[in-house]
Amino acid sequence: MTPNITNLKLTFCTNLVEIDDSVGCLDKLEELVLFFCEKLETLPNCLTMKSLRHFDLGGCGRIKKFPTILHKMKGVKYLCMGGNYTNELPLSFGNLIGLKGLEISPYSGEAHLPGSIYNLQSIERLELNGNFIFPKNVEIDRQPMCNSLGCSSKYVFPMLKQLKIYGFKIRSEIEFILNCCCPLTLEVLEIQYCIVVTLPESMSRCERLHKLTIRDCHSLDLQSLFQLLPEIIGLPPNLPPCLGVTSHMLMFPHSSTMLPPWWQECHCEFSSAVTGEENDFPNWFNHQRDGNLISFSIGPEFPTIALCTAFGIQDSCCDFDFDYYVFISINGSERIFGRNFFRKRRSCGHLYFSCRLQSSLQELFRDSQLTDRNHVEILCETFPDPFRDPLSREIAPPIVTRIGVRVECNCLSLQSGLGLPMDTENGSDLGSAFDSSNVDGFDLGSSSVAQAPVNDDFDSNQFPLWGRMARLLIRLFIWLVKMDFSLYLHYDILRSDAEMDDCKSSKRHSYCVSGGKGN
């Protein structure tokens, strides 16, 4: 092989089994790409070159041993490794000091990382798929690492911006990663299928954290998560409960044929799918309602909107894939708030949390102009996904049973100028309840009226503004009836007096006529 070669790309060489040791001595080699050489087992024993810029082992799952790195390499910026060879990486792995992105996936067992892993101080993106054992009792820059959680003198990856961990089953290692590997400059955190109980309180100090995803971590403590989320996201505190507004601009029903293509990204910055029931909704969601539609009003500036939905099983055989969409409409202008994909039964009886920050929502409606009061509707729907699972065509997907929204609103039910105090528990006006003492209906001697019958299409307790208007109209009607009846009585009395006078006059006239004839 020529010693001046700079690029060696052997992608999809399905019959390649071994790379000769001489390749590891090519001093001018800059690219070594072995992408999806599925049968590759043997790499060069050593890599001696300093010129290497691109090293790709993606899809090479049969490699038995990772090569020894003899010199410090600053050129290799990204490395993806998947296979059992990652279970025991050499101590020289720490010579890849230029790495900014690292993905490791042991296919089975536990991967014991070498102590030199902490030499990778330039790591910005770290993705770990499987069970990893991080070294303890080591030194970094002559500063001792911690023996236990929460006592490290520094974060082990101070430049880390993105951390993604999947399939961790060792709780102590997850806690070590979250407490010792995540600096306050962390921007993205994704945790899926892991045994994690709580998030560290230090997460609330990660001011740059703008994307948080937690999926299928069934051991996660809901109360601690919901207590920490407002601080992580920066939601406004102390928002009072609100009954929302009446919806007069119901969005049209959606069908799967109207949805955007599956490859179009519609994800929220913060999302979490956790085990729980609708009764587990935290009280800091100041708008809550049964069903899959909720509405409220916002002011002239876009707010941050946090959303929580509860799923219920619609079909006992609900064991398939489905899509979940959240549509948002502001003054009739509709957008997709977010979308997600759920596998099998993992969402049935679960809660899903998502959030769009103020800047994200403003970008989503960048062509819209807000007024002093803007009507907002959020509609959550599930759709079967026949593209990924043909069996789902005949099975009804889970339904959204309850919605909770955390938002700074200016709904009329919160305005003090509307008069009577609100019963926040029952959603009714304390000072304007109907008087049901007169079961016959109207009581002309007072301004009260019997309790109106329940109307399924209109619930004044849910919509307090329209409830007040209805009661005012009823009282106006009663007043008009009373006035009309009083006028009618007065007119009837006058008419009776007039008829009596006419009668008397008629009788006198008849008497006079008959008397005249008699004489």
XYZ file of C-alpha atoms in Angstrom:
519
model
C 0.000 0.000 0.000
C 1.335 3.425 -0.975
C 2.565 5.387 2.088
C 1.208 8.694 0.727
C -2.440 7.678 0.803
C -4.642 10.239 2.581
C -8.138 8.775 2.251
C -9.236 5.178 2.747
C -12.982 4.643 2.453
C -14.262 1.064 2.668
C -17.984 1.600 3.205
C -20.393 -1.352 2.961
C -17.612 -3.867 2.285
C -19.706 -6.757 3.519
C -16.968 -9.368 3.015
C -14.136 -7.398 4.640
C -12.882 -9.231 7.737
C -9.460 -7.745 8.555
C -7.525 -4.492 8.151
C -3.775 -4.990 7.932
C -1.515 -3.516 10.617
C 0.308 -1.475 7.975
C -2.734 0.790 7.645
C -2.131 1.988 11.182
C 1.305 3.312 10.152
C 0.198 5.548 7.255
C 1.570 8.874 8.469
C -0.439 10.955 5.972
C -3.770 9.177 6.361
C -6.548 11.657 7.141
C -9.717 9.584 6.593
C -10.324 5.993 7.634
C -13.959 5.173 6.935
C -15.145 1.615 7.627
C -18.857 2.358 7.720
C -21.050 -0.771 7.857
C -18.373 -3.341 7.191
C -20.551 -5.829 8.988
C -18.099 -8.756 9.029
C -15.048 -6.734 10.018
C -13.369 -8.281 13.069
C -9.761 -7.114 13.176
C -8.404 -3.556 13.110
C -4.720 -2.548 13.078
C -3.201 -3.225 16.471
C -1.917 0.365 16.717
C -2.684 3.726 15.154
C 0.513 5.719 15.018
C -0.421 8.598 12.714
C -1.186 12.091 13.981
C -2.775 13.216 10.722
C -6.081 11.337 11.156
C -9.129 13.621 10.919
C -12.021 11.249 10.257
C -12.391 7.798 11.847
C -15.719 6.005 11.270
C -16.577 2.590 12.718
C -20.372 2.910 12.490
C -22.134 -0.381 11.869
C -19.033 -2.509 12.544
C -20.459 -4.634 15.314
C -18.096 -7.611 15.114
C -14.824 -5.834 15.908
C -12.992 -7.712 18.665
C -10.600 -5.036 19.878
C -10.170 -1.299 19.609
C -6.655 -0.300 18.435
C -4.088 1.295 20.671
C -3.651 5.043 20.097
C 0.092 5.683 20.470
C 0.054 9.479 20.219
C -2.336 12.239 21.165
C -4.710 12.954 18.299
C -6.313 16.361 18.015
C -7.731 15.903 14.529
C -10.440 13.262 15.123
C -13.542 15.214 16.143
C -16.261 12.561 16.062
C -16.329 8.820 16.715
C -19.211 6.353 16.581
C -18.647 2.853 17.970
C -21.107 -0.005 18.396
C -20.242 -3.528 19.479
C -18.930 -5.653 22.321
C -15.381 -4.411 21.705
C -16.401 -1.245 23.531
C -16.795 -3.212 26.770
C -13.051 -2.960 27.403
C -11.516 0.087 25.741
C -7.736 0.515 26.060
C -6.230 3.090 28.386
C -4.822 4.864 25.305
C -8.382 5.764 24.290
C -7.858 8.977 26.221
C -5.312 10.107 23.598
C -8.212 11.136 21.351
C -8.132 14.516 23.054
C -9.670 16.334 20.090
C -12.991 14.446 20.266
C -16.055 16.665 20.372
C -18.643 13.962 19.692
C -18.659 10.371 20.979
C -21.267 7.629 20.568
C -20.738 4.255 22.240
C -23.100 1.273 22.120
C -22.082 -2.029 23.719
C -24.272 -4.756 22.310
C -24.377 -6.753 25.546
C -23.016 -6.715 29.049
C -21.450 -3.731 30.768
C -18.896 -1.387 29.237
C -16.121 -0.485 31.689
C -14.736 2.849 30.591
C -11.026 3.507 31.189
C -9.884 6.219 33.568
C -8.424 8.075 30.612
C -11.978 8.799 29.418
C -11.788 11.955 31.525
C -8.926 13.219 29.347
C -11.545 13.998 26.697
C -12.087 17.489 28.021
C -13.302 18.807 24.643
C -16.342 16.495 24.494
C -19.467 18.494 23.585
C -21.789 15.662 22.574
C -21.930 12.327 24.396
C -24.322 9.489 23.550
C -24.291 6.303 25.626
C -26.510 3.384 24.651
C -26.395 0.560 27.198
C -24.866 -0.047 30.602
C -21.616 1.757 31.385
C -19.383 1.732 34.444
C -17.553 5.006 34.936
C -14.206 4.926 36.750
C -14.054 6.391 40.249
C -11.089 7.313 42.462
C -9.095 8.810 39.590
C -7.493 12.203 39.136
C -8.251 14.837 36.510
C -5.654 17.543 36.049
C -4.209 16.485 39.424
C -7.560 17.131 41.136
C -9.121 14.107 42.864
C -12.376 12.755 41.520
C -15.141 11.887 43.919
C -15.604 8.559 45.639
C -19.334 9.158 45.991
C -22.041 11.172 44.377
C -22.214 14.910 44.785
C -18.652 15.420 46.043
C -16.672 15.987 42.860
C -14.575 19.120 42.709
C -15.372 19.674 39.031
C -17.524 18.327 36.228
C -15.750 15.578 34.336
C -16.794 16.928 30.935
C -16.762 20.716 31.366
C -17.540 21.446 27.690
C -20.479 19.028 27.431
C -23.525 20.509 25.661
C -25.545 17.426 24.651
C -26.014 14.274 26.703
C -28.122 11.347 25.500
C -28.370 8.145 27.509
C -30.432 5.097 26.531
C -31.074 1.784 28.216
C -29.170 2.420 31.466
C -30.216 -0.134 34.076
C -27.649 0.699 36.755
C -29.186 3.403 38.891
C -25.966 4.440 40.634
C -24.222 5.052 37.303
C -27.088 7.175 36.017
C -26.939 9.289 39.150
C -23.180 9.653 38.713
C -23.592 10.814 35.117
C -26.335 13.316 35.934
C -24.532 14.715 38.950
C -20.906 14.674 37.814
C -20.936 14.770 34.012
C -23.469 17.523 33.354
C -22.033 21.032 33.628
C -24.255 24.066 34.029
C -23.634 24.833 30.347
C -25.629 21.739 29.282
C -28.058 22.519 26.460
C -29.672 19.167 25.550
C -30.532 16.227 27.819
C -32.263 13.084 26.545
C -33.005 10.071 28.756
C -34.860 7.023 27.429
C -35.560 3.529 28.792
C -33.431 4.138 31.876
C -33.855 3.334 35.565
C -33.750 6.888 36.807
C -35.626 8.027 39.903
C -34.964 11.748 40.148
C -33.193 14.523 38.307
C -30.563 16.420 40.261
C -31.562 19.824 41.560
C -28.548 21.291 39.759
C -30.536 20.902 36.529
C -32.541 23.954 37.513
C -29.333 26.002 37.270
C -28.599 24.918 33.689
C -29.642 28.202 32.137
C -28.768 27.062 28.607
C -30.825 23.876 28.788
C -33.390 24.281 26.025
C -34.252 20.669 25.166
C -35.194 18.036 27.733
C -36.586 14.658 26.672
C -37.514 11.873 29.084
C -39.199 8.763 27.680
C -40.212 5.429 29.186
C -38.388 5.824 32.492
C -41.020 4.041 34.555
C -39.183 4.365 37.866
C -39.100 8.153 37.641
C -40.672 9.924 40.604
C -43.445 12.104 39.165
C -43.688 14.492 42.080
C -39.997 15.370 42.030
C -40.043 15.730 38.243
C -43.052 18.044 38.202
C -41.595 20.026 41.079
C -38.342 20.584 39.187
C -39.713 21.160 35.686
C -40.992 24.739 36.230
C -37.571 25.736 37.539
C -35.744 24.057 34.652
C -37.980 25.631 32.017
C -38.278 28.975 33.781
C -42.070 29.034 33.964
C -43.634 32.033 35.725
C -44.513 31.210 39.352
C -47.757 31.606 41.274
C -50.265 31.551 38.414
C -53.823 31.291 39.830
C -56.229 28.612 38.558
C -58.257 29.734 35.563
C -61.426 28.349 34.020
C -60.455 29.424 30.508
C -62.840 30.813 27.912
C -65.675 29.560 25.778
C -64.595 28.220 22.416
C -66.449 29.697 19.460
C -63.787 28.869 16.872
C -63.609 25.097 17.167
C -60.963 23.743 14.848
C -62.085 21.312 12.206
C -61.531 17.592 12.874
C -58.270 16.311 11.507
C -57.690 13.124 9.571
C -54.506 11.204 8.934
C -54.549 12.346 5.293
C -54.263 15.992 6.393
C -51.172 15.493 8.545
C -47.703 16.661 7.534
C -45.220 14.059 6.249
C -43.593 11.888 8.894
C -40.130 13.235 8.170
C -41.138 16.812 9.003
C -39.838 17.746 12.460
C -42.487 19.082 14.851
C -40.919 18.555 18.252
C -41.167 20.661 21.381
C -38.122 21.812 23.301
C -39.156 20.006 26.478
C -40.978 16.676 26.488
C -41.445 13.787 28.878
C -43.510 10.595 28.664
C -43.943 9.104 32.132
C -46.101 6.529 33.871
C -49.037 8.140 35.633
C -52.759 8.854 35.635
C -54.741 12.028 35.065
C -55.067 12.407 38.840
C -51.304 12.931 38.934
C -51.570 16.282 37.142
C -49.631 18.864 39.193
C -51.649 21.844 40.388
C -49.312 24.322 38.687
C -51.147 23.669 35.438
C -53.534 26.597 35.839
C -55.878 25.421 33.047
C -57.227 21.861 33.223
C -60.085 20.179 31.433
C -61.362 16.702 30.575
C -61.224 15.738 26.913
C -58.776 16.649 24.169
C -59.588 20.348 23.598
C -58.857 23.373 25.758
C -59.054 27.116 25.110
C -57.878 30.312 26.778
C -56.856 33.886 25.984
C -53.405 35.470 25.843
C -52.218 39.057 25.676
C -50.257 40.935 23.007
C -47.035 38.941 23.602
C -46.415 35.253 22.964
C -46.081 33.288 26.226
C -44.346 30.036 27.093
C -46.924 27.229 26.970
C -46.483 24.009 28.960
C -48.882 21.164 28.154
C -49.681 17.901 29.906
C -51.992 15.221 28.506
C -53.302 11.934 29.881
C -53.890 8.943 27.617
C -56.650 6.383 28.075
C -57.066 2.989 26.442
C -59.767 2.930 23.786
C -59.213 -0.637 22.619
C -58.244 -3.524 24.907
C -55.964 -4.801 22.154
C -54.138 -1.513 21.911
C -50.715 -2.990 21.215
C -49.409 -1.075 18.223
C -47.706 2.108 17.094
C -49.503 5.426 16.878
C -48.798 9.098 16.311
C -49.687 11.883 18.714
C -50.302 15.404 17.413
C -50.911 18.678 19.226
C -52.534 21.415 17.158
C -52.622 25.022 18.315
C -54.803 27.790 16.913
C -54.397 31.491 17.700
C -57.219 33.672 16.399
C -58.074 30.949 13.887
C -54.514 30.546 12.556
C -53.557 26.910 13.034
C -50.110 25.349 13.520
C -48.670 22.096 14.832
C -47.564 22.601 18.425
C -45.791 19.245 18.525
C -45.899 15.636 17.452
C -44.526 12.387 18.759
C -44.499 8.701 18.062
C -45.388 6.051 20.620
C -44.599 2.370 20.442
C -46.895 -0.404 21.546
C -48.697 0.140 24.864
C -46.197 2.479 26.448
C -48.527 5.488 26.307
C -51.721 3.850 27.507
C -52.424 5.132 31.004
C -49.433 7.455 30.763
C -48.840 11.197 30.973
C -47.068 13.189 28.304
C -45.540 16.576 29.048
C -44.385 19.042 26.393
C -43.481 22.709 26.314
C -42.801 25.411 23.754
C -40.802 28.390 24.886
C -41.876 31.950 24.135
C -39.250 32.356 21.396
C -40.252 29.062 19.763
C -43.963 29.939 19.782
C -43.217 33.372 18.346
C -41.235 31.759 15.534
C -44.070 29.300 14.918
C -46.515 32.228 14.441
C -44.012 34.653 12.954
C -46.551 35.797 10.340
C -49.259 36.529 12.916
C -49.959 39.807 14.691
C -51.355 39.600 18.207
C -53.920 42.002 19.647
C -54.672 42.882 23.268
C -56.735 39.703 23.620
C -56.154 36.594 21.496
C -58.178 33.395 21.454
C -56.051 30.232 21.753
C -57.180 26.644 21.282
C -55.135 23.497 21.770
C -56.366 20.235 20.304
C -54.648 16.888 21.024
C -55.319 13.890 18.801
C -53.951 10.404 18.245
C -53.772 8.640 14.900
C -52.946 5.045 13.994
C -49.807 4.690 11.934
C -50.485 2.158 9.166
C -47.195 3.114 7.490
C -45.251 1.605 10.376
C -47.768 -0.957 11.595
C -50.437 -2.264 9.166
C -52.388 -3.881 12.017
C -53.196 -0.472 13.465
C -55.741 0.201 10.733
C -58.271 -1.956 12.530
C -57.463 -0.904 16.106
C -58.530 2.351 17.720
C -55.558 4.264 19.163
C -55.514 5.525 22.761
C -57.423 8.739 23.358
C -56.537 11.887 25.250
C -58.679 11.951 28.385
C -57.471 15.151 30.042
C -55.450 18.268 29.222
C -53.539 20.623 31.481
C -51.938 23.901 30.355
C -49.566 26.226 32.183
C -49.675 29.670 30.598
C -49.870 33.325 31.510
C -53.341 34.190 30.242
C -55.736 37.115 30.342
C -58.965 35.122 30.348
C -62.011 37.134 31.387
C -62.659 34.752 34.273
C -59.578 36.220 35.974
C -60.502 39.857 35.495
C -61.625 41.573 38.688
C -63.879 43.956 36.814
C -66.409 41.267 35.995
C -67.997 41.479 39.402
C -68.623 38.469 41.589
C -65.971 36.294 43.207
C -65.258 32.919 41.722
C -65.627 29.540 43.391
C -62.386 28.084 42.041
C -63.363 24.600 43.124
C -66.723 24.400 41.392
C -66.214 27.079 38.804
C -69.360 29.086 39.659
C -70.157 32.600 40.833
C -70.652 32.683 44.589
C -72.808 35.758 44.585
C -75.194 35.059 41.708
C -76.617 31.611 42.306
C -80.229 31.203 41.228
C -82.937 31.091 43.912
C -84.671 27.745 43.575
C -87.224 28.328 46.337
C -90.003 28.878 43.821
C -90.302 25.585 41.969
C -93.168 26.859 39.852
C -90.906 29.126 37.860
C -91.184 32.912 38.068
C -91.757 34.757 41.312
C -93.227 38.136 40.449
C -92.615 39.408 43.926
C -88.824 39.164 43.695
C -86.005 39.251 41.166
C -84.983 35.648 41.709
C -85.769 32.754 39.405
C -85.890 29.013 39.745
C -82.770 26.997 38.901
C -82.426 26.722 35.145
C -82.382 23.205 33.697
C -79.031 21.672 32.786
C -78.034 22.067 29.158
C -75.419 19.639 27.839
C -74.419 22.029 25.084
C -73.787 24.956 27.383
C -72.321 24.795 30.863
C -72.202 28.171 32.559
C -69.946 26.790 35.264
C -67.282 25.998 32.688
C -67.733 29.295 30.862
C -68.299 31.967 33.548
C -68.475 34.962 31.195
C -71.316 33.502 29.163
C -72.954 32.265 32.347
C -73.093 35.837 33.659
C -74.468 37.115 30.367
C -77.151 34.413 30.375
C -78.182 35.274 33.909
C -78.292 38.982 33.097
C -80.511 38.279 30.091
C -82.811 36.125 32.224
C -83.095 38.855 34.838
C -83.776 41.437 32.136
C -86.452 39.174 30.716
C -88.039 38.759 34.159
C -87.982 42.508 34.705
C -89.628 43.102 31.334
C -92.257 40.466 32.114
C -92.946 42.115 35.460
C -93.206 45.541 33.863
C -95.405 44.219 31.117
C -97.630 42.411 33.608
C -97.879 45.513 35.813
C -98.848 47.622 32.821
C -101.334 44.966 31.817
C -102.933 45.000 35.291
C -103.048 48.784 35.305
C -104.582 48.816 31.842
C -107.101 46.126 32.825
C -108.193 48.132 35.877
C -108.624 51.281 33.835
C -110.519 49.350 31.188
C -112.792 47.812 33.824
C -113.529 51.240 35.328
C -114.279 52.599 31.917
C -116.643 49.726 31.104
C -118.433 50.199 34.407
C -118.887 53.881 33.708
C -120.137 53.070 30.231
C -122.519 50.533 31.695
C -123.912 52.986 34.229
C -124.269 55.600 31.547
C -126.025 53.120 29.320
C -128.388 52.125 32.076
C -129.269 55.736 32.836
C -129.890 56.366 29.163
C -132.147 53.322 28.889
C -134.069 54.339 31.986
C -134.599 57.831 30.689
C -135.873 56.625 27.358
C -138.258 54.103 28.848
C -139.442 56.603 31.441
C -140.164 59.125 28.788
C -142.319 56.691 26.889
C -144.228 55.742 30.021
C -145.153 59.308 30.716
